[in-house]
Tab-separated table of C-alpha atoms in Angstrom:
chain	number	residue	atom	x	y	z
B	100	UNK	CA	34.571	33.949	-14.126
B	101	UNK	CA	35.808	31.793	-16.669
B	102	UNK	CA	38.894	29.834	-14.833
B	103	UNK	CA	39.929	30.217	-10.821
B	104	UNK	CA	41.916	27.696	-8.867
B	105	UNK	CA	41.422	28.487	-5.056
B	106	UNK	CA	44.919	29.459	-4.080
B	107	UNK	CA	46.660	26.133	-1.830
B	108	UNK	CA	47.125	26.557	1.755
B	109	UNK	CA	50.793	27.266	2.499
B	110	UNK	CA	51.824	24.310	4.548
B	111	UNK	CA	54.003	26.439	6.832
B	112	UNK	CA	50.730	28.626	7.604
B	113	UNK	CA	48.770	25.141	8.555
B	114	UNK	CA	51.520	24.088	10.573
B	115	UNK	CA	51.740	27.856	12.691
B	116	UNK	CA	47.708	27.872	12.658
B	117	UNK	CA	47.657	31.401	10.733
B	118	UNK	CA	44.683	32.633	9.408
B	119	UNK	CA	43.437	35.811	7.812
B	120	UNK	CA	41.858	37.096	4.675
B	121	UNK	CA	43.404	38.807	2.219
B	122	UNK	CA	42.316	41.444	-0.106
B	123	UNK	CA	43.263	41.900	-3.430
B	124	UNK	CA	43.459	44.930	-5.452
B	125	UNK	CA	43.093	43.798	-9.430
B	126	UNK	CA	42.693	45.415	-12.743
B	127	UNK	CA	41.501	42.781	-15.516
B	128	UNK	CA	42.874	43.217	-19.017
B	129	UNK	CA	40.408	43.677	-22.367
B	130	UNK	CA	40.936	40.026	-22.405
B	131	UNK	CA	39.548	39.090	-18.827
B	132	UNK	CA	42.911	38.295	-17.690
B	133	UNK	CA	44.838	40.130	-14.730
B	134	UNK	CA	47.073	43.411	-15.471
B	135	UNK	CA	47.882	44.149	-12.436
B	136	UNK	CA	47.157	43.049	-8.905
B	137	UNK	CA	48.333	44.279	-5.844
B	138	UNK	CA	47.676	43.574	-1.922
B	139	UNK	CA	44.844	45.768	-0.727
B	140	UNK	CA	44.737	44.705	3.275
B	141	UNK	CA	46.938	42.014	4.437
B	142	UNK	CA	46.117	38.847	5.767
B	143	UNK	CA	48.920	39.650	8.261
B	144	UNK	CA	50.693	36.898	7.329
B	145	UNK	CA	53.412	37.423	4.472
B	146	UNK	CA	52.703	33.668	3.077
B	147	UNK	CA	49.057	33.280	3.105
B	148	UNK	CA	49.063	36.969	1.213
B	149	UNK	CA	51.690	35.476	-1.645
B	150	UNK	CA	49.289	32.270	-2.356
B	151	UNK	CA	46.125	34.909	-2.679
B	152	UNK	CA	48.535	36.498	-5.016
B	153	UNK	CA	49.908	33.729	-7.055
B	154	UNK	CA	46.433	32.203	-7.642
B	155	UNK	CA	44.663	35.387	-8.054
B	156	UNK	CA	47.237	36.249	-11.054
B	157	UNK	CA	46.054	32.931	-12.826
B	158	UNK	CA	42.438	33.696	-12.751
B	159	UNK	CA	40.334	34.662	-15.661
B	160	UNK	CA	37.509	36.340	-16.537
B	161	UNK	CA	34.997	37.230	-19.410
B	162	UNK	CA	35.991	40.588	-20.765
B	163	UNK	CA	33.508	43.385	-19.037
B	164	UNK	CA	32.026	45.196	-22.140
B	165	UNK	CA	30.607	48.667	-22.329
B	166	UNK	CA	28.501	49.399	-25.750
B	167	UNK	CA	29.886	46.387	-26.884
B	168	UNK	CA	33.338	47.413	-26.446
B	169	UNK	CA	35.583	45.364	-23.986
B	170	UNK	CA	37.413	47.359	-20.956
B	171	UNK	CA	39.742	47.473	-18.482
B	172	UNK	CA	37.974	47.456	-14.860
B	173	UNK	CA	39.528	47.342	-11.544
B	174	UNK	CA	38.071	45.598	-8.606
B	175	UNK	CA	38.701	43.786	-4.809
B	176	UNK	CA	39.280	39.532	-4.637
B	177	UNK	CA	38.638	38.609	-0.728
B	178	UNK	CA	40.779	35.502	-0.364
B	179	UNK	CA	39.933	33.538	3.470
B	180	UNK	CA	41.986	31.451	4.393
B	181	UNK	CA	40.432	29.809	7.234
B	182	UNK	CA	41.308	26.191	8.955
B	183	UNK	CA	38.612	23.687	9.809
B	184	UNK	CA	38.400	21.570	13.178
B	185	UNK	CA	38.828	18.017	11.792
């Protein structure tokens, strides 16, 4: 993982206590950066599932290599979004 800023809590969602974890389906680029991403299971709410989304598509990684040779490789990002008791 070379760069990943935790996606921001929607406001809204705080306000409405909704929780949930979402589950992302990505495939990283030769170049460690997202080609495609996709919702795998739902947080169940529609905004905390667009901020996994938005932040997830940011992210970077180091290339995955086979014999030397950088690929494409698909995997699942859990995102939790889960309030705290202050």
């Amino acid at each position: 993982m070379i760069e990943a800023t935790p996606p921001r809590y929607p406001q809204d969602s705080r306000r409405k206590h909704e929780q949930g974890t979402v589950v992302l389906a990505v495939l990283l680029g030769v170049d460690g950066r997202v080609a495609e991403i996709s919702v795998s299971r739902s947080s169940g709410f529609e905004r905390l599932d667009r901020a996994a989304l938005a932040a997830v598509q940011r992210w970077r990684w180091s290339p995955v290599r086979r014999a030397g040779v950088p690929v494409m490789v698909r995997g699942l990002v859990e995102i939790p979004f889960v309030l705290k008791d202050h």
